[in-house]
């Protein structure tokens, strides 16, 4: 099991390197496909993966990703309202075939999976995005690894005993501090090797390093919420994994649960705080 998990993890990392380094429409297309698979996994939990509410969700996700390229929706609220109205039409005209919870899940899933994952592409598209986008994975997967190690060594106090008995407060603190440290090291390397990202200087700029560390710490905190949120949904429906697509890891949502939450946080923090400072 460990060998399978390790090998599939290595493959995931290599694919992430390939697609994110390339960026552009290739990355957007891959994220779109991942989003549709993630939506299918989530909708399957609610029993709408092959029914009208699910189809509405898939179409909405595709429209959203196409809009990132062609920009044909003048106001994002139009997309939100249109999706809500279409979902309610399916509910009303299909009544009593679908439960209100299924309609809410169809609406919620588009934003929880597709929109939030698209922030990886949005971050990659920022000025300096080819370097900043990696903060998403430093925060999520880095925090997860550090939290696991610290929790195994020092964990005594349960963080969420009912929802996730193995997670500890000590592990959570270690995860946040570990992510912050990884962010600081990454920022230092960037300012030394690729100094042009920070005002063209080849010297280590301490304020930027602290800013990057702070961004990673914030992202790590949110990544734990994402992990626990995905676990809460699974526990509500008494399932172990969302899918079996990734050997040893489960489904898309099992592997990207923390990334889903971290991506928009990193996008907005780097797009506002860091970009203003550069």
PDB file of C-alpha atoms in Angstrom:
ATOM      1  CA  UNK A   1       0.000   0.000   0.000  1.00  0.00           C
ATOM      2  CA  UNK A   2       2.787   2.419   0.942  1.00  0.00           C
ATOM      3  CA  UNK A   3       4.705   1.568  -2.234  1.00  0.00           C
ATOM      4  CA  UNK A   4       1.616   2.172  -4.373  1.00  0.00           C
ATOM      5  CA  UNK A   5       0.900   5.453  -2.611  1.00  0.00           C
ATOM      6  CA  UNK A   6       4.523   6.575  -3.012  1.00  0.00           C
ATOM      7  CA  UNK A   7       4.705   5.717  -6.710  1.00  0.00           C
ATOM      8  CA  UNK A   8       1.414   7.392  -7.554  1.00  0.00           C
ATOM      9  CA  UNK A   9       2.511  10.404  -5.499  1.00  0.00           C
ATOM     10  CA  UNK A  10       5.698  10.685  -7.541  1.00  0.00           C
ATOM     11  CA  UNK A  11       3.705  10.492 -10.762  1.00  0.00           C
ATOM     12  CA  UNK A  12       1.378  13.220  -9.495  1.00  0.00           C
ATOM     13  CA  UNK A  13       4.304  15.487  -8.666  1.00  0.00           C
ATOM     14  CA  UNK A  14       5.884  14.942 -12.087  1.00  0.00           C
ATOM     15  CA  UNK A  15       2.603  15.688 -13.860  1.00  0.00           C
ATOM     16  CA  UNK A  16       2.097  18.796 -11.711  1.00  0.00           C
ATOM     17  CA  UNK A  17       5.589  19.983 -12.645  1.00  0.00           C
ATOM     18  CA  UNK A  18       4.886  19.433 -16.336  1.00  0.00           C
ATOM     19  CA  UNK A  19       1.516  21.168 -16.491  1.00  0.00           C
ATOM     20  CA  UNK A  20       2.249  24.059 -14.136  1.00  0.00           C
ATOM     21  CA  UNK A  21       5.623  24.879 -15.680  1.00  0.00           C
ATOM     22  CA  UNK A  22       3.990  24.920 -19.112  1.00  0.00           C
ATOM     23  CA  UNK A  23       1.009  26.940 -17.861  1.00  0.00           C
ATOM     24  CA  UNK A  24      -1.371  28.584 -20.324  1.00  0.00           C
ATOM     25  CA  UNK A  25      -4.234  26.741 -21.983  1.00  0.00           C
ATOM     26  CA  UNK A  26      -2.691  23.351 -21.264  1.00  0.00           C
ATOM     27  CA  UNK A  27      -2.851  23.975 -17.519  1.00  0.00           C
ATOM     28  CA  UNK A  28      -6.362  25.414 -17.806  1.00  0.00           C
ATOM     29  CA  UNK A  29      -7.546  22.372 -19.790  1.00  0.00           C
ATOM     30  CA  UNK A  30      -6.035  19.936 -17.293  1.00  0.00           C
ATOM     31  CA  UNK A  31      -7.626  21.818 -14.381  1.00  0.00           C
ATOM     32  CA  UNK A  32     -10.942  21.763 -16.227  1.00  0.00           C
ATOM     33  CA  UNK A  33     -10.739  17.986 -16.635  1.00  0.00           C
ATOM     34  CA  UNK A  34      -9.721  17.551 -12.989  1.00  0.00           C
ATOM     35  CA  UNK A  35     -12.636  19.767 -11.950  1.00  0.00           C
ATOM     36  CA  UNK A  36     -15.134  17.694 -13.927  1.00  0.00           C
ATOM     37  CA  UNK A  37     -13.813  14.486 -12.381  1.00  0.00           C
ATOM     38  CA  UNK A  38     -13.960  16.067  -8.920  1.00  0.00           C
ATOM     39  CA  UNK A  39     -17.522  17.214  -9.577  1.00  0.00           C
ATOM     40  CA  UNK A  40     -18.470  13.703 -10.649  1.00  0.00           C
ATOM     41  CA  UNK A  41     -17.024  12.318  -7.402  1.00  0.00           C
ATOM     42  CA  UNK A  42     -18.876  14.867  -5.292  1.00  0.00           C
ATOM     43  CA  UNK A  43     -22.152  14.467  -7.183  1.00  0.00           C
ATOM     44  CA  UNK A  44     -21.918  10.691  -6.844  1.00  0.00           C
ATOM     45  CA  UNK A  45     -22.018  11.146  -3.077  1.00  0.00           C
ATOM     46  CA  UNK A  46     -25.349  12.964  -3.470  1.00  0.00           C
ATOM     47  CA  UNK A  47     -26.646  10.605  -6.138  1.00  0.00           C
ATOM     48  CA  UNK A  48     -26.842  13.182  -8.937  1.00  0.00           C
ATOM     49  CA  UNK A  49     -23.743  12.316 -10.972  1.00  0.00           C
ATOM     50  CA  UNK A  50     -25.802  11.201 -13.988  1.00  0.00           C
ATOM     51  CA  UNK A  51     -28.967  13.233 -13.538  1.00  0.00           C
ATOM     52  CA  UNK A  52     -30.141  16.727 -14.502  1.00  0.00           C
ATOM     53  CA  UNK A  53     -28.676  18.621 -11.493  1.00  0.00           C
ATOM     54  CA  UNK A  54     -25.286  17.020 -12.124  1.00  0.00           C
ATOM     55  CA  UNK A  55     -25.407  17.823 -15.820  1.00  0.00           C
ATOM     56  CA  UNK A  56     -26.181  21.455 -14.977  1.00  0.00           C
ATOM     57  CA  UNK A  57     -23.105  21.483 -12.730  1.00  0.00           C
ATOM     58  CA  UNK A  58     -20.843  20.014 -15.406  1.00  0.00           C
ATOM     59  CA  UNK A  59     -22.048  22.503 -18.009  1.00  0.00           C
ATOM     60  CA  UNK A  60     -21.630  25.403 -15.578  1.00  0.00           C
ATOM     61  CA  UNK A  61     -18.045  24.324 -14.840  1.00  0.00           C
ATOM     62  CA  UNK A  62     -17.238  24.148 -18.551  1.00  0.00           C
ATOM     63  CA  UNK A  63     -18.791  27.571 -19.140  1.00  0.00           C
ATOM     64  CA  UNK A  64     -16.789  29.027 -16.270  1.00  0.00           C
ATOM     65  CA  UNK A  65     -13.498  27.684 -17.644  1.00  0.00           C
ATOM     66  CA  UNK A  66     -14.306  28.863 -21.166  1.00  0.00           C
ATOM     67  CA  UNK A  67     -15.014  32.316 -19.750  1.00  0.00           C
ATOM     68  CA  UNK A  68     -11.491  32.420 -18.309  1.00  0.00           C
ATOM     69  CA  UNK A  69     -10.269  32.277 -21.907  1.00  0.00           C
ATOM     70  CA  UNK A  70     -12.879  34.211 -23.892  1.00  0.00           C
ATOM     71  CA  UNK A  71     -14.252  36.521 -21.166  1.00  0.00           C
ATOM     72  CA  UNK A  72     -17.828  36.542 -22.472  1.00  0.00           C
ATOM     73  CA  UNK A  73     -19.517  36.952 -19.058  1.00  0.00           C
ATOM     74  CA  UNK A  74     -19.385  40.689 -18.206  1.00  0.00           C
ATOM     75  CA  UNK A  75     -20.199  40.249 -14.513  1.00  0.00           C
ATOM     76  CA  UNK A  76     -19.384  37.240 -12.327  1.00  0.00           C
ATOM     77  CA  UNK A  77     -22.648  37.713 -10.438  1.00  0.00           C
ATOM     78  CA  UNK A  78     -24.490  36.979 -13.673  1.00  0.00           C
ATOM     79  CA  UNK A  79     -22.902  33.541 -13.678  1.00  0.00           C
ATOM     80  CA  UNK A  80     -23.841  32.934 -10.038  1.00  0.00           C
ATOM     81  CA  UNK A  81     -27.451  34.060 -10.491  1.00  0.00           C
ATOM     82  CA  UNK A  82     -27.895  32.199 -13.784  1.00  0.00           C
ATOM     83  CA  UNK A  83     -26.604  28.967 -12.246  1.00  0.00           C
ATOM     84  CA  UNK A  84     -28.877  29.369  -9.231  1.00  0.00           C
ATOM     85  CA  UNK A  85     -31.924  30.011 -11.421  1.00  0.00           C
ATOM     86  CA  UNK A  86     -31.193  27.016 -13.669  1.00  0.00           C
ATOM     87  CA  UNK A  87     -30.715  24.772 -10.626  1.00  0.00           C
ATOM     88  CA  UNK A  88     -34.039  25.922  -9.186  1.00  0.00           C
ATOM     89  CA  UNK A  89     -35.734  25.334 -12.547  1.00  0.00           C
ATOM     90  CA  UNK A  90     -34.494  21.749 -12.481  1.00  0.00           C
ATOM     91  CA  UNK A  91     -35.810  21.432  -8.924  1.00  0.00           C
ATOM     92  CA  UNK A  92     -39.236  22.915  -9.694  1.00  0.00           C
ATOM     93  CA  UNK A  93     -39.953  21.245 -13.033  1.00  0.00           C
ATOM     94  CA  UNK A  94     -38.496  17.929 -11.922  1.00  0.00           C
ATOM     95  CA  UNK A  95     -40.310  17.897  -8.574  1.00  0.00           C
ATOM     96  CA  UNK A  96     -40.473  15.602  -6.628  1.00  0.00           C
ATOM     97  CA  UNK A  97     -37.712  13.684  -8.407  1.00  0.00           C
ATOM     98  CA  UNK A  98     -34.896  15.607  -6.703  1.00  0.00           C
ATOM     99  CA  UNK A  99     -34.387  16.546  -3.075  1.00  0.00           C
ATOM    100  CA  UNK A 100     -33.458  20.103  -2.095  1.00  0.00           C
ATOM    101  CA  UNK A 101     -30.123  18.821  -0.761  1.00  0.00           C
ATOM    102  CA  UNK A 102     -29.235  17.509  -4.220  1.00  0.00           C
ATOM    103  CA  UNK A 103     -29.985  20.853  -5.865  1.00  0.00           C
ATOM    104  CA  UNK A 104     -27.914  22.675  -3.262  1.00  0.00           C
ATOM    105  CA  UNK A 105     -25.075  20.188  -3.835  1.00  0.00           C
ATOM    106  CA  UNK A 106     -25.211  20.778  -7.603  1.00  0.00           C
ATOM    107  CA  UNK A 107     -24.919  24.545  -7.069  1.00  0.00           C
ATOM    108  CA  UNK A 108     -22.338  24.299  -4.302  1.00  0.00           C
ATOM    109  CA  UNK A 109     -20.130  21.829  -6.181  1.00  0.00           C
ATOM    110  CA  UNK A 110     -19.410  24.203  -9.064  1.00  0.00           C
ATOM    111  CA  UNK A 111     -17.809  26.722  -6.718  1.00  0.00           C
ATOM    112  CA  UNK A 112     -16.300  24.245  -4.267  1.00  0.00           C
ATOM    113  CA  UNK A 113     -14.509  22.267  -6.958  1.00  0.00           C
ATOM    114  CA  UNK A 114     -14.340  24.036 -10.335  1.00  0.00           C
ATOM    115  CA  UNK A 115     -14.094  27.701  -9.371  1.00  0.00           C
ATOM    116  CA  UNK A 116     -11.694  27.207  -6.475  1.00  0.00           C
ATOM    117  CA  UNK A 117      -9.396  24.879  -8.424  1.00  0.00           C
ATOM    118  CA  UNK A 118      -9.280  27.387 -11.287  1.00  0.00           C
ATOM    119  CA  UNK A 119      -7.374  29.703  -8.937  1.00  0.00           C
ATOM    120  CA  UNK A 120      -4.292  27.583  -9.663  1.00  0.00           C
ATOM    121  CA  UNK A 121      -4.472  28.828 -13.255  1.00  0.00           C
ATOM    122  CA  UNK A 122      -5.306  32.354 -12.068  1.00  0.00           C
ATOM    123  CA  UNK A 123      -2.260  32.398  -9.803  1.00  0.00           C
ATOM    124  CA  UNK A 124      -0.076  31.023 -12.583  1.00  0.00           C
ATOM    125  CA  UNK A 125      -1.274  33.902 -14.795  1.00  0.00           C
ATOM    126  CA  UNK A 126      -0.156  36.618 -12.352  1.00  0.00           C
ATOM    127  CA  UNK A 127       3.041  38.594 -12.823  1.00  0.00           C
ATOM    128  CA  UNK A 128       5.689  36.226 -11.494  1.00  0.00           C
ATOM    129  CA  UNK A 129       2.998  33.544 -11.361  1.00  0.00           C
ATOM    130  CA  UNK A 130       5.323  30.835 -12.662  1.00  0.00           C
ATOM    131  CA  UNK A 131       7.060  31.075  -9.279  1.00  0.00           C
ATOM    132  CA  UNK A 132       4.204  32.140  -7.003  1.00  0.00           C
ATOM    133  CA  UNK A 133       1.900  29.293  -8.024  1.00  0.00           C
ATOM    134  CA  UNK A 134       4.084  26.789  -6.182  1.00  0.00           C
ATOM    135  CA  UNK A 135       3.099  28.408  -2.889  1.00  0.00           C
ATOM    136  CA  UNK A 136      -0.267  26.659  -3.255  1.00  0.00           C
ATOM    137  CA  UNK A 137       1.398  23.264  -3.027  1.00  0.00           C
ATOM    138  CA  UNK A 138       3.948  24.332  -0.432  1.00  0.00           C
ATOM    139  CA  UNK A 139       1.037  25.385   1.778  1.00  0.00           C
ATOM    140  CA  UNK A 140      -1.211  22.384   1.234  1.00  0.00           C
ATOM    141  CA  UNK A 141       1.034  19.377   0.732  1.00  0.00           C
ATOM    142  CA  UNK A 142       3.896  20.898   2.750  1.00  0.00           C
ATOM    143  CA  UNK A 143       1.595  21.610   5.683  1.00  0.00           C
ATOM    144  CA  UNK A 144       0.144  18.105   5.472  1.00  0.00           C
ATOM    145  CA  UNK A 145       3.593  16.492   5.570  1.00  0.00           C
ATOM    146  CA  UNK A 146       4.901  18.681   8.403  1.00  0.00           C
ATOM    147  CA  UNK A 147       1.711  18.236  10.416  1.00  0.00           C
ATOM    148  CA  UNK A 148       1.931  14.470  10.042  1.00  0.00           C
ATOM    149  CA  UNK A 149       5.561  14.331  11.176  1.00  0.00           C
ATOM    150  CA  UNK A 150       5.116  16.666  14.154  1.00  0.00           C
ATOM    151  CA  UNK A 151       1.858  14.988  15.120  1.00  0.00           C
ATOM    152  CA  UNK A 152       3.470  11.544  15.116  1.00  0.00           C
ATOM    153  CA  UNK A 153       6.328  12.777  17.290  1.00  0.00           C
ATOM    154  CA  UNK A 154       4.635  15.191  19.685  1.00  0.00           C
ATOM    155  CA  UNK A 155       0.867  14.972  19.148  1.00  0.00           C
ATOM    156  CA  UNK A 156      -1.090  14.679  22.415  1.00  0.00           C
ATOM    157  CA  UNK A 157      -4.084  17.013  22.163  1.00  0.00           C
ATOM    158  CA  UNK A 158      -6.780  16.132  19.637  1.00  0.00           C
ATOM    159  CA  UNK A 159      -7.731  18.938  17.269  1.00  0.00           C
ATOM    160  CA  UNK A 160     -11.015  17.471  16.004  1.00  0.00           C
ATOM    161  CA  UNK A 161     -11.535  14.227  17.947  1.00  0.00           C
ATOM    162  CA  UNK A 162     -14.881  13.322  16.375  1.00  0.00           C
ATOM    163  CA  UNK A 163     -14.133  14.354  12.807  1.00  0.00           C
ATOM    164  CA  UNK A 164     -10.461  13.329  12.545  1.00  0.00           C
ATOM    165  CA  UNK A 165      -9.162  11.551  15.672  1.00  0.00           C
ATOM    166  CA  UNK A 166      -5.581  11.254  14.369  1.00  0.00           C
ATOM    167  CA  UNK A 167      -5.058  14.994  13.920  1.00  0.00           C
ATOM    168  CA  UNK A 168      -3.554  16.869  16.862  1.00  0.00           C
ATOM    169  CA  UNK A 169      -3.144  20.509  17.833  1.00  0.00           C
ATOM    170  CA  UNK A 170       0.614  20.001  17.967  1.00  0.00           C
ATOM    171  CA  UNK A 171       0.532  18.620  14.445  1.00  0.00           C
ATOM    172  CA  UNK A 172      -1.526  21.575  13.230  1.00  0.00           C
ATOM    173  CA  UNK A 173       0.940  24.043  14.744  1.00  0.00           C
ATOM    174  CA  UNK A 174       3.819  22.111  13.216  1.00  0.00           C
ATOM    175  CA  UNK A 175       2.094  22.141   9.847  1.00  0.00           C
ATOM    176  CA  UNK A 176       1.590  25.909   9.871  1.00  0.00           C
ATOM    177  CA  UNK A 177       5.129  26.625  11.069  1.00  0.00           C
ATOM    178  CA  UNK A 178       6.537  24.110   8.598  1.00  0.00           C
ATOM    179  CA  UNK A 179       4.644  25.714   5.706  1.00  0.00           C
ATOM    180  CA  UNK A 180       5.846  29.159   6.799  1.00  0.00           C
ATOM    181  CA  UNK A 181       9.433  27.899   6.930  1.00  0.00           C
ATOM    182  CA  UNK A 182       9.119  26.315   3.483  1.00  0.00           C
ATOM    183  CA  UNK A 183       7.696  29.601   2.165  1.00  0.00           C
ATOM    184  CA  UNK A 184      10.588  31.567   3.663  1.00  0.00           C
ATOM    185  CA  UNK A 185      13.186  29.188   2.206  1.00  0.00           C
ATOM    186  CA  UNK A 186      11.471  29.283  -1.176  1.00  0.00           C
ATOM    187  CA  UNK A 187      11.344  33.102  -1.111  1.00  0.00           C
ATOM    188  CA  UNK A 188      15.019  33.288  -0.182  1.00  0.00           C
ATOM    189  CA  UNK A 189      15.944  31.005  -3.065  1.00  0.00           C
ATOM    190  CA  UNK A 190      13.834  33.059  -5.465  1.00  0.00           C
ATOM    191  CA  UNK A 191      15.363  36.350  -4.429  1.00  0.00           C
ATOM    192  CA  UNK A 192      18.860  34.928  -4.783  1.00  0.00           C
ATOM    193  CA  UNK A 193      18.467  32.909  -7.982  1.00  0.00           C
ATOM    194  CA  UNK A 194      15.663  34.828  -9.709  1.00  0.00           C
ATOM    195  CA  UNK A 195      16.107  38.238  -8.171  1.00  0.00           C
ATOM    196  CA  UNK A 196      14.155  40.018 -10.896  1.00  0.00           C
ATOM    197  CA  UNK A 197      10.938  38.812  -9.269  1.00  0.00           C
ATOM    198  CA  UNK A 198      11.574  41.164  -6.381  1.00  0.00           C
ATOM    199  CA  UNK A 199      12.517  44.547  -7.845  1.00  0.00           C
ATOM    200  CA  UNK A 200      15.384  43.055  -9.830  1.00  0.00           C
ATOM    201  CA  UNK A 201      17.529  42.576  -6.745  1.00  0.00           C
ATOM    202  CA  UNK A 202      19.805  39.568  -6.414  1.00  0.00           C
ATOM    203  CA  UNK A 203      20.040  40.062  -2.634  1.00  0.00           C
ATOM    204  CA  UNK A 204      17.806  38.414  -0.069  1.00  0.00           C
ATOM    205  CA  UNK A 205      15.061  40.931   0.736  1.00  0.00           C
ATOM    206  CA  UNK A 206      13.958  40.189   4.317  1.00  0.00           C
ATOM    207  CA  UNK A 207      10.512  41.910   4.195  1.00  0.00           C
ATOM    208  CA  UNK A 208       9.486  39.850   1.160  1.00  0.00           C
ATOM    209  CA  UNK A 209      10.660  36.656   2.797  1.00  0.00           C
ATOM    210  CA  UNK A 210       8.552  37.392   5.865  1.00  0.00           C
ATOM    211  CA  UNK A 211       5.609  38.273   3.635  1.00  0.00           C
ATOM    212  CA  UNK A 212       5.910  35.003   1.729  1.00  0.00           C
ATOM    213  CA  UNK A 213       6.217  33.092   4.998  1.00  0.00           C
ATOM    214  CA  UNK A 214       3.088  34.825   6.296  1.00  0.00           C
ATOM    215  CA  UNK A 215       1.187  34.000   3.114  1.00  0.00           C
ATOM    216  CA  UNK A 216       2.207  30.350   3.420  1.00  0.00           C
ATOM    217  CA  UNK A 217       1.165  30.247   7.082  1.00  0.00           C
ATOM    218  CA  UNK A 218      -2.270  31.653   6.195  1.00  0.00           C
ATOM    219  CA  UNK A 219      -2.584  29.199   3.329  1.00  0.00           C
ATOM    220  CA  UNK A 220      -1.621  26.317   5.606  1.00  0.00           C
ATOM    221  CA  UNK A 221      -4.326  27.232   8.122  1.00  0.00           C
ATOM    222  CA  UNK A 222      -6.943  27.259   5.385  1.00  0.00           C
ATOM    223  CA  UNK A 223      -5.606  24.030   3.870  1.00  0.00           C
ATOM    224  CA  UNK A 224      -6.395  22.198   7.118  1.00  0.00           C
ATOM    225  CA  UNK A 225      -9.955  23.495   6.956  1.00  0.00           C
ATOM    226  CA  UNK A 226     -10.181  22.164   3.402  1.00  0.00           C
ATOM    227  CA  UNK A 227      -8.919  18.757   4.492  1.00  0.00           C
ATOM    228  CA  UNK A 228     -11.375  18.557   7.385  1.00  0.00           C
ATOM    229  CA  UNK A 229     -14.264  19.857   5.278  1.00  0.00           C
ATOM    230  CA  UNK A 230     -13.792  17.047   2.749  1.00  0.00           C
ATOM    231  CA  UNK A 231     -13.576  14.564   5.622  1.00  0.00           C
ATOM    232  CA  UNK A 232     -16.776  15.940   7.153  1.00  0.00           C
ATOM    233  CA  UNK A 233     -18.708  15.343   3.926  1.00  0.00           C
ATOM    234  CA  UNK A 234     -17.377  11.778   3.730  1.00  0.00           C
ATOM    235  CA  UNK A 235     -18.329  11.101   7.335  1.00  0.00           C
ATOM    236  CA  UNK A 236     -21.831  12.484   6.780  1.00  0.00           C
ATOM    237  CA  UNK A 237     -22.323   9.957   3.994  1.00  0.00           C
ATOM    238  CA  UNK A 238     -20.222   7.200   5.608  1.00  0.00           C
ATOM    239  CA  UNK A 239     -17.758   6.737   2.753  1.00  0.00           C
ATOM    240  CA  UNK A 240     -14.016   6.152   3.005  1.00  0.00           C
ATOM    241  CA  UNK A 241     -12.853   7.783  -0.236  1.00  0.00           C
ATOM    242  CA  UNK A 242     -14.429   9.868  -2.974  1.00  0.00           C
ATOM    243  CA  UNK A 243     -13.019   7.581  -5.658  1.00  0.00           C
ATOM    244  CA  UNK A 244     -10.270   5.189  -6.714  1.00  0.00           C
ATOM    245  CA  UNK A 245      -8.728   7.145  -9.584  1.00  0.00           C
ATOM    246  CA  UNK A 246      -5.366   7.701  -7.867  1.00  0.00           C
ATOM    247  CA  UNK A 247      -3.929   4.429  -6.485  1.00  0.00           C
ATOM    248  CA  UNK A 248      -3.193   4.696  -2.786  1.00  0.00           C
ATOM    249  CA  UNK A 249      -4.740   8.168  -2.533  1.00  0.00           C
ATOM    250  CA  UNK A 250      -8.382   7.732  -3.512  1.00  0.00           C
ATOM    251  CA  UNK A 251     -10.135  10.175  -5.805  1.00  0.00           C
ATOM    252  CA  UNK A 252      -9.424  13.688  -7.009  1.00  0.00           C
ATOM    253  CA  UNK A 253     -11.163  15.216  -4.002  1.00  0.00           C
ATOM    254  CA  UNK A 254      -9.202  13.009  -1.618  1.00  0.00           C
ATOM    255  CA  UNK A 255      -5.897  14.283  -3.011  1.00  0.00           C
ATOM    256  CA  UNK A 256      -6.857  17.879  -3.762  1.00  0.00           C
ATOM    257  CA  UNK A 257      -9.093  18.602  -0.748  1.00  0.00           C
ATOM    258  CA  UNK A 258      -6.600  20.997   0.844  1.00  0.00           C
ATOM    259  CA  UNK A 259      -5.440  22.445  -2.497  1.00  0.00           C
ATOM    260  CA  UNK A 260      -9.051  23.415  -3.279  1.00  0.00           C
ATOM    261  CA  UNK A 261      -9.098  25.744  -0.271  1.00  0.00           C
ATOM    262  CA  UNK A 262      -5.507  26.927  -0.504  1.00  0.00           C
ATOM    263  CA  UNK A 263      -5.565  27.955  -4.179  1.00  0.00           C
ATOM    264  CA  UNK A 264      -7.972  30.936  -3.850  1.00  0.00           C
ATOM    265  CA  UNK A 265      -6.254  32.149  -0.664  1.00  0.00           C
ATOM    266  CA  UNK A 266      -2.843  32.164  -2.319  1.00  0.00           C
ATOM    267  CA  UNK A 267      -4.276  33.738  -5.462  1.00  0.00           C
ATOM    268  CA  UNK A 268      -5.825  36.676  -3.626  1.00  0.00           C
ATOM    269  CA  UNK A 269      -2.960  37.181  -1.181  1.00  0.00           C
ATOM    270  CA  UNK A 270      -0.256  37.086  -3.839  1.00  0.00           C
ATOM    271  CA  UNK A 271      -2.430  39.028  -6.290  1.00  0.00           C
ATOM    272  CA  UNK A 272      -2.999  41.846  -3.814  1.00  0.00           C
ATOM    273  CA  UNK A 273      -0.469  41.988  -0.975  1.00  0.00           C
ATOM    274  CA  UNK A 274       2.593  40.665  -2.774  1.00  0.00           C
ATOM    275  CA  UNK A 275       1.928  42.262  -6.136  1.00  0.00           C
ATOM    276  CA  UNK A 276       1.475  45.676  -4.507  1.00  0.00           C
ATOM    277  CA  UNK A 277       4.804  45.295  -2.766  1.00  0.00           C
ATOM    278  CA  UNK A 278       6.768  44.268  -5.859  1.00  0.00           C
TER     279      UNK A 278
END
